[in-house]
Coordinates of C-alpha atoms and ligand atoms in Angstrom, one line a residue:
M1 CA 0.0 0.0 0.0
N2 CA 1.3 3.5 -0.9
N3 CA 1.5 6.4 1.5
F4 CA -1.6 8.6 1.3
I5 CA -3.3 11.7 2.6
Y6 CA -7.1 11.5 2.7
Q7 CA -9.3 14.5 3.4
N8 CA -12.8 15.1 2.1
C9 CA -14.4 18.3 3.2
T10 CA -17.9 17.7 1.7
K11 CA -20.6 17.4 4.3
I12 CA -23.1 14.8 3.2
I13 CA -26.7 15.3 4.3
F14 CA -28.5 12.1 3.2
G15 CA -32.1 10.9 3.4
K16 CA -35.8 11.6 2.9
G17 CA -36.9 15.2 2.8
T18 CA -33.3 16.6 3.3
E19 CA -33.6 19.2 0.5
T20 CA -35.8 21.3 2.8
C21 CA -32.7 22.2 4.8
V22 CA -30.9 23.7 1.9
G23 CA -31.5 27.3 3.0
Q24 CA -30.1 26.6 6.5
E25 CA -27.0 25.1 5.0
T26 CA -26.5 27.7 2.4
I27 CA -26.8 30.7 4.6
K28 CA -23.7 29.5 6.5
Y29 CA -21.7 30.5 3.5
G30 CA -23.5 33.2 1.6
N31 CA -26.7 35.2 1.2
K32 CA -26.4 36.0 -2.6
V33 CA -26.8 32.8 -4.3
L34 CA -26.5 31.6 -7.9
L35 CA -29.1 28.8 -8.4
L36 CA -27.8 26.6 -11.2
Y37 CA -29.8 23.9 -12.9
G38 CA -30.3 21.9 -16.1
G39 CA -33.0 21.5 -18.7
G40 CA -36.0 21.7 -16.4
S41 CA -36.4 18.3 -14.7
I42 CA -36.3 20.1 -11.3
K43 CA -39.3 22.2 -12.3
K44 CA -41.3 19.2 -13.4
T45 CA -40.7 17.3 -10.2
G46 CA -41.5 20.2 -7.9
L47 CA -37.9 20.2 -6.4
Y48 CA -37.4 23.8 -7.7
D49 CA -40.3 25.1 -5.6
R50 CA -39.1 23.4 -2.5
V51 CA -35.5 24.6 -2.9
M52 CA -36.7 28.2 -3.6
Q53 CA -39.0 28.1 -0.5
S54 CA -36.1 27.0 1.7
L55 CA -33.8 29.6 0.4
K56 CA -36.4 32.3 0.8
D57 CA -37.1 31.2 4.4
S58 CA -33.4 31.8 5.1
G59 CA -33.5 35.3 3.7
I60 CA -31.3 34.4 0.7
E61 CA -31.3 36.5 -2.5
V62 CA -31.4 34.2 -5.5
T63 CA -30.2 34.7 -9.1
E64 CA -31.0 31.8 -11.5
L65 CA -29.0 30.3 -14.3
A66 CA -30.8 27.4 -16.1
G67 CA -30.0 25.4 -19.2
V68 CA -26.9 23.3 -18.3
K69 CA -26.7 20.6 -20.9
P70 CA -25.4 17.0 -20.3
N71 CA -21.7 17.2 -21.3
P72 CA -21.7 20.8 -20.0
R73 CA -20.4 23.6 -22.2
L74 CA -17.8 26.2 -21.6
S75 CA -20.0 29.0 -23.0
L76 CA -22.5 28.6 -20.1
V77 CA -19.6 28.6 -17.6
K78 CA -18.5 31.9 -19.0
E79 CA -22.1 33.3 -18.8
G80 CA -22.2 32.2 -15.2
I81 CA -18.9 33.9 -14.4
D82 CA -20.1 37.2 -15.8
L83 CA -23.4 36.9 -13.9
C84 CA -21.7 36.2 -10.6
R85 CA -19.4 39.1 -11.0
K86 CA -22.3 41.5 -11.9
K87 CA -24.5 40.4 -9.1
N88 CA -21.8 39.9 -6.4
I89 CA -22.7 36.3 -5.9
N90 CA -21.1 34.7 -2.9
F91 CA -22.4 31.1 -3.1
I92 CA -23.3 28.7 -6.0
L93 CA -26.0 26.1 -5.5
A94 CA -26.0 23.3 -8.0
V95 CA -29.4 21.4 -8.2
G96 CA -29.0 18.5 -10.5
G97 CA -26.4 15.9 -11.6
G98 CA -22.7 15.9 -12.7
S99 CA -23.2 18.4 -15.5
V100 CA -24.8 21.0 -13.3
I101 CA -22.3 20.4 -10.5
D102 CA -19.3 20.5 -12.8
T103 CA -20.5 23.8 -14.3
A104 CA -21.0 25.2 -10.8
K105 CA -17.4 24.2 -9.9
A106 CA -16.1 25.9 -13.1
I107 CA -18.0 29.1 -12.4
G108 CA -16.8 29.0 -8.8
V109 CA -13.1 29.0 -9.7
G110 CA -13.6 31.3 -12.7
V111 CA -15.0 34.2 -10.8
P112 CA -11.9 35.1 -8.8
Y113 CA -9.5 34.3 -11.6
N114 CA -8.2 37.1 -13.8
G115 CA -7.4 34.8 -16.8
D116 CA -9.5 32.5 -18.9
V117 CA -11.1 29.7 -16.8
W118 CA -10.2 27.2 -19.6
D119 CA -6.6 27.6 -18.4
F120 CA -7.5 25.3 -15.5
Y121 CA -8.8 22.6 -17.8
M122 CA -5.8 22.9 -20.1
G123 CA -3.6 22.5 -17.0
T124 CA -1.7 25.8 -17.7
A125 CA -2.9 27.2 -14.3
G126 CA -4.2 25.8 -11.1
P127 CA -7.1 27.4 -9.2
Q128 CA -6.2 28.9 -5.8
E129 CA -9.7 29.8 -4.6
T130 CA -13.4 29.4 -5.4
I131 CA -16.8 30.8 -4.5
P132 CA -18.2 28.0 -2.3
V133 CA -20.4 25.4 -4.1
G134 CA -23.3 23.4 -2.5
V135 CA -25.2 20.6 -4.1
V136 CA -28.7 19.1 -4.2
L137 CA -28.1 15.9 -6.1
T138 CA -30.8 14.5 -8.4
I139 CA -29.0 11.7 -10.2
P140 CA -26.4 9.2 -8.8
A141 CA -23.7 8.8 -11.4
A142 CA -20.7 11.1 -11.8
G143 CA -19.9 11.4 -8.0
S144 CA -19.2 15.1 -8.6
E145 CA -21.1 15.9 -5.4
A146 CA -18.1 15.0 -3.3
S147 CA -15.3 14.8 -5.9
N148 CA -12.3 17.0 -6.6
S149 CA -13.0 17.2 -10.3
S150 CA -15.0 19.0 -12.9
V151 CA -15.3 18.1 -16.6
I152 CA -16.3 20.7 -19.2
T153 CA -16.6 20.7 -23.0
N154 CA -15.1 23.5 -25.0
E155 CA -17.3 23.9 -28.1
D156 CA -14.2 25.4 -29.9
G157 CA -12.7 22.1 -31.0
W158 CA -15.1 19.9 -28.9
L159 CA -12.5 19.3 -26.3
K160 CA -13.8 17.6 -23.2
F161 CA -11.2 18.1 -20.4
G162 CA -11.2 17.7 -16.7
L163 CA -9.9 19.8 -13.9
T164 CA -8.7 18.2 -10.6
S165 CA -8.2 20.3 -7.5
E166 CA -9.0 20.0 -3.8
V167 CA -10.2 23.6 -4.0
I168 CA -13.4 22.6 -5.9
R169 CA -14.9 20.0 -3.6
P170 CA -18.5 21.1 -2.8
V171 CA -18.9 22.3 0.8
F172 CA -22.1 20.2 1.2
A173 CA -24.2 17.7 -0.8
I174 CA -27.8 17.1 0.0
M175 CA -28.8 13.6 -1.2
N176 CA -32.4 12.5 -1.0
P177 CA -32.9 9.2 -2.8
E178 CA -36.6 10.0 -3.4
L179 CA -35.4 12.7 -5.8
T180 CA -34.2 10.0 -8.1
Y181 CA -37.6 8.3 -8.5
T182 CA -38.3 10.4 -11.6
L183 CA -35.2 9.4 -13.5
P184 CA -35.8 7.8 -16.9
D185 CA -34.6 4.2 -16.9
Y186 CA -31.8 5.2 -19.4
Q187 CA -30.4 7.8 -17.0
T188 CA -30.6 5.3 -14.1
V189 CA -28.5 2.8 -16.0
C190 CA -26.1 5.3 -17.5
G191 CA -25.5 6.5 -13.9
A192 CA -24.9 2.9 -12.8
A193 CA -22.3 2.4 -15.5
D194 CA -20.5 5.5 -14.5
I195 CA -20.5 4.4 -10.8
M196 CA -19.1 1.0 -11.8
A197 CA -16.6 2.6 -14.1
H198 CA -15.3 4.7 -11.2
L199 CA -14.8 1.5 -9.2
F200 CA -13.1 -0.3 -12.1
E201 CA -10.7 2.6 -12.7
R202 CA -9.6 2.3 -9.1
Y203 CA -9.6 -1.5 -9.0
F204 CA -7.2 -2.0 -11.9
T205 CA -4.0 -1.0 -10.3
K206 CA -0.5 -2.2 -10.2
T207 CA -0.1 -1.3 -6.5
K208 CA 0.3 -4.5 -4.4
N209 CA -1.2 -5.2 -1.0
V210 CA -4.3 -3.2 -1.2
D211 CA -6.7 -5.8 0.2
L212 CA -8.9 -3.4 2.1
T213 CA -9.7 -1.1 -0.8
D214 CA -10.0 -4.1 -3.2
R215 CA -12.7 -5.5 -1.0
L216 CA -14.5 -2.2 -0.4
I217 CA -14.5 -1.7 -4.2
E218 CA -15.9 -5.2 -4.7
A219 CA -18.6 -4.6 -2.1
T220 CA -19.6 -1.3 -3.7
L221 CA -19.8 -3.0 -7.2
K222 CA -22.0 -5.8 -5.9
T223 CA -24.3 -3.3 -4.2
V224 CA -24.8 -1.4 -7.5
I225 CA -25.2 -4.7 -9.5
L226 CA -27.9 -6.0 -7.2
N227 CA -29.8 -2.8 -6.7
V228 CA -30.1 -1.4 -10.2
P229 CA -32.5 -4.1 -11.4
K230 CA -34.6 -3.4 -8.3
A231 CA -34.8 0.3 -9.1
L232 CA -35.7 -0.5 -12.7
A233 CA -38.5 -2.8 -11.6
N234 CA -39.8 -0.3 -9.1
P235 CA -38.5 3.2 -9.6
A236 CA -39.8 4.3 -6.2
D237 CA -37.9 1.5 -4.3
Y238 CA -36.4 3.8 -1.6
N239 CA -33.9 1.3 -0.4
A240 CA -32.6 0.4 -3.8
R241 CA -32.3 4.1 -4.8
A242 CA -30.6 4.9 -1.5
E243 CA -28.0 2.1 -2.0
I244 CA -27.2 3.3 -5.5
M245 CA -27.0 7.0 -4.4
W246 CA -24.6 6.4 -1.6
A247 CA -22.5 4.1 -3.9
S248 CA -22.2 7.0 -6.4
T249 CA -20.5 9.1 -3.8
I250 CA -18.3 6.4 -2.3
A251 CA -17.2 5.3 -5.7
H252 CA -15.7 8.7 -6.5
N253 CA -14.8 10.6 -3.3
N254 CA -11.3 9.2 -3.3
L255 CA -11.8 6.9 -0.2
L256 CA -11.4 3.9 -2.5
D257 CA -8.2 4.9 -4.1
T258 CA -6.4 5.5 -0.8
G259 CA -3.0 3.8 -1.0
R260 CA -3.3 2.8 -4.6
I261 CA -3.0 4.3 -8.1
G262 CA -6.0 3.9 -10.4
D263 CA -5.9 3.6 -14.2
W264 CA -8.3 6.2 -15.8
A265 CA -7.5 5.4 -19.5
S266 CA -11.1 4.3 -20.1
H267 CA -12.5 7.7 -18.9
K268 CA -10.1 9.5 -21.3
I269 CA -11.1 7.2 -24.2
E270 CA -14.8 7.8 -23.3
H271 CA -14.5 11.6 -23.1
E272 CA -13.6 11.7 -26.7
L273 CA -16.8 9.8 -27.5
S274 CA -19.1 12.1 -25.5
A275 CA -17.3 15.2 -26.8
I276 CA -17.8 14.4 -30.4
Y277 CA -21.1 12.4 -30.4
D278 CA -22.7 14.0 -27.3
I279 CA -23.7 10.6 -25.9
A280 CA -24.3 10.1 -22.2
H281 CA -20.9 9.5 -20.4
G282 CA -22.2 6.3 -18.7
A283 CA -23.3 4.9 -22.0
G284 CA -19.9 5.6 -23.5
L285 CA -18.2 3.9 -20.5
A286 CA -20.5 0.8 -20.9
I287 CA -19.0 0.5 -24.5
V288 CA -15.4 1.4 -23.7
F289 CA -14.8 -0.6 -20.5
P290 CA -15.4 -4.1 -21.7
A291 CA -13.2 -3.4 -24.7
W292 CA -10.5 -1.9 -22.5
M293 CA -10.7 -5.0 -20.3
K294 CA -10.4 -7.4 -23.2
Y295 CA -7.4 -5.5 -24.4
C296 CA -5.6 -5.2 -21.1
Y297 CA -6.4 -8.2 -18.9
K298 CA -3.2 -10.0 -19.7
E299 CA -1.3 -7.2 -17.7
D300 CA -2.5 -9.0 -14.5
V301 CA -4.7 -12.0 -15.2
A302 CA -4.9 -12.8 -11.5
R303 CA -6.5 -9.5 -10.7
F304 CA -9.1 -10.0 -13.3
A305 CA -9.8 -13.5 -12.1
Q306 CA -10.1 -12.2 -8.5
L307 CA -12.8 -9.7 -9.7
A308 CA -14.6 -12.5 -11.6
K309 CA -14.6 -14.7 -8.5
R310 CA -15.6 -12.2 -5.9
V311 CA -18.0 -10.0 -7.9
W312 CA -19.4 -12.3 -10.6
N313 CA -19.2 -15.5 -8.6
V314 CA -17.1 -17.3 -11.2
D315 CA -16.1 -20.7 -9.7
D316 CA -12.3 -21.0 -9.4
N317 CA -12.6 -24.8 -9.1
M318 CA -14.0 -25.1 -12.6
F319 CA -11.8 -22.7 -14.6
D320 CA -8.2 -21.6 -15.0
M321 CA -7.3 -18.0 -14.3
E322 CA -7.5 -16.8 -17.9
E323 CA -10.9 -18.4 -18.4
M324 CA -12.1 -16.8 -15.1
A325 CA -10.8 -13.4 -16.2
L326 CA -12.6 -13.6 -19.5
K327 CA -15.8 -14.9 -17.9
G328 CA -15.8 -11.9 -15.6
I329 CA -15.5 -9.5 -18.6
Y330 CA -18.4 -11.3 -20.4
A331 CA -20.4 -11.2 -17.2
L332 CA -20.0 -7.4 -17.1
E333 CA -20.9 -7.1 -20.8
N334 CA -24.0 -9.2 -20.3
Y335 CA -25.0 -7.3 -17.2
F336 CA -24.8 -3.9 -19.0
S337 CA -26.8 -5.4 -21.9
S338 CA -29.4 -6.8 -19.5
I339 CA -30.1 -3.4 -17.9
G340 CA -30.4 -1.7 -21.3
L341 CA -27.0 -0.2 -22.0
P342 CA -25.2 -0.3 -25.3
V343 CA -22.0 -2.3 -25.3
R344 CA -20.8 -1.6 -28.8
L345 CA -20.2 1.7 -30.6
K346 CA -22.6 0.7 -33.4
Q347 CA -25.4 0.3 -30.8
A348 CA -24.9 4.0 -30.0
G349 CA -25.0 4.9 -33.7
I350 CA -21.3 5.4 -33.9
D351 CA -19.3 4.0 -36.9
E352 CA -15.6 3.8 -37.7
S353 CA -15.4 7.1 -39.5
R354 CA -13.9 9.2 -36.6
L355 CA -11.9 6.6 -34.7
E356 CA -8.6 7.9 -35.9
E357 CA -9.5 11.5 -35.0
M358 CA -10.5 10.4 -31.5
A359 CA -7.3 8.4 -31.0
D360 CA -5.4 11.5 -32.1
K361 CA -7.2 13.8 -29.7
C362 CA -6.9 11.3 -26.8
S363 CA -3.1 10.8 -27.3
F364 CA -2.4 14.5 -28.1
S365 CA -1.4 13.5 -31.6
G366 CA 0.5 10.5 -30.4
T367 CA 2.7 12.5 -28.0
R368 CA 1.1 11.2 -24.8
E369 CA 0.4 7.8 -23.3
I370 CA -2.7 7.3 -21.1
G371 CA -3.5 4.9 -18.3
N372 CA -1.5 3.5 -15.4
F373 CA -2.5 -0.2 -15.3
K374 CA -1.3 -0.4 -18.8
K375 CA 0.3 2.5 -20.7
L376 CA -1.7 3.0 -23.9
S377 CA -0.2 4.6 -27.0
R378 CA -2.2 6.2 -29.8
Q379 CA -2.2 2.8 -31.6
D380 CA -3.5 1.0 -28.4
I381 CA -6.3 3.6 -28.1
L382 CA -7.3 3.1 -31.7
N383 CA -7.2 -0.7 -31.2
I384 CA -9.6 -0.3 -28.2
Y385 CA -12.0 1.8 -30.3
K386 CA -11.9 -0.8 -33.0
L387 CA -12.6 -3.6 -30.5
A388 CA -15.6 -1.6 -29.3
L389 CA -17.1 -1.3 -32.7
Ligands
NZQ1 O1 -31.2 18.7 -17.4 P1 -32.3 18.1 -16.7 O2 -33.6 18.5 -17.2 O3 -32.2 18.3 -15.2 O4 -32.2 16.5 -17.0 C1 -31.1 15.7 -16.6 C2 -30.2 15.4 -17.8 O5 -30.9 15.4 -19.0 C3 -31.6 14.4 -16.2 N1 -32.0 14.3 -14.8 C4 -31.1 14.5 -13.7 N2 -31.8 14.2 -12.6 C5 -33.1 13.9 -12.9 C6 -33.2 13.9 -14.3 N3 -34.4 13.6 -14.9 C7 -35.4 13.3 -14.2 N4 -35.4 13.2 -12.8 C8 -34.2 13.5 -12.1 N5 -34.2 13.4 -10.8 O6 -30.5 13.5 -16.4 C9 -29.8 14.0 -17.5 C10 -28.3 13.8 -17.3 O7 -27.8 14.7 -16.3 P2 -26.2 14.9 -16.1 O8 -26.0 15.9 -15.0 O9 -25.6 15.1 -17.4 O10 -25.8 13.4 -15.6 P3 -24.5 12.9 -14.8 O11 -24.7 13.1 -13.4 O12 -24.3 11.5 -15.4 O13 -23.3 13.8 -15.3 C11 -22.6 13.6 -16.4 C12 -21.4 14.5 -16.6 O14 -20.5 14.4 -15.5 C13 -19.2 14.2 -16.0 C14 -19.4 13.5 -17.3 O15 -18.3 13.5 -18.1 C15 -20.6 14.2 -17.8 O16 -20.2 15.4 -18.5 N6 -18.3 13.5 -15.0 C16 -18.0 14.3 -13.9 C17 -17.1 13.8 -12.9 C18 -16.7 14.6 -11.8 N7 -16.9 15.9 -11.8 O17 -16.2 14.1 -10.8 C19 -16.6 12.4 -13.0 C20 -17.2 11.6 -14.0 O18 -16.3 10.5 -14.4 C21 -17.8 12.3 -15.2 O19 -16.7 12.4 -16.2
ZN2 ZN1 -17.2 8.8 -14.9

């Protein structure tokens, strides 16, 4: 196990009806709030009214910015920065999923910065401060509610880049599983694929002697695998929704990569897909991850066999290690298919025409390798896209 420092400053407020305390939590940080949300699901579900009432009861002045799109865009971030400066906003409340939260984080670091906020995503500057961000989460998926990252798409070149910094973790995340009852099935399963992908990215490590985190990851994976079909069968199954929601945070708040180094190539490979084709991030991961696994399992067959045994119950008395590893990968693919996710590019309407372009972008024209479990060159990335066709 490697040395590590673990600190997560996000206060989690979890459970039924918790959104009604958003005013009380917010007023601890600011009284001029930017309320940020997406395409309107929060209005349809009545959440908007409850949040507004709670903010009003705490005497908070609200400025709204709506219209965050999935795979959130830089142009709206810049609009938000201008609005915050003009209105002297001192707190940003994100009500929604990863796209809304990531936009809030970008606006938060952009306001006090003199340069172009995209610098942070290019890695040419690091944020030193932010307007505090709070969250009311409506979809368990990205884990952005307690993560140190934000992913934004620059429409100029369709570049989807991430910023990682401790500065941007939200100060609180209100998580009421009841708010997820209204999710379309497709969003539920895309969220599940993202949660599972965050677990796999951490699981596939070259770090030795990480048994505790291995087993915590396996337990979180099993929890998601068992509860997603329950939520699909009964969207208002509180217990299933609660398990999935807590798993989304646990999978990506850095607890499960303590003492180990994760891989993260599949996320980079997927970001090219959602940047160009605007598909849901989780759907892209359901396509990319099985292909990445087939391409990389020989790096550490025993680790893949361990996952197959502990998570997919593949019997180690009946199969050799390589067979087990492959059975685990096929079990994952079958599971994704069974819950309604695409597992091939063609199922998402993507053909071979832009694979070279994506491999180029992902490898910075062949100048950078990605991934830690196995270092992937431009050619490797292209091979994985082809395997996913
Ligand atoms: O926009 P509205 O109308 O609200 O509808 C949203 C949106 O269309 C809908 N939705 C959300 N909650 C709902 C609901 N519909 C009905 N009832 C509800 N309760 O769901 C759609 C998807 O929302 P989005 O926020 O895009 O989903 P998600 O949370 O999956 O976020 C995806 C983004 O997060 C990034 C992804 O790349 C992608 O851009 N990621 C962010 C990470 C981070 N910051 O740590 C890590 C991840 O790996 C990921 O890259
Ligand atoms: Zn993800």
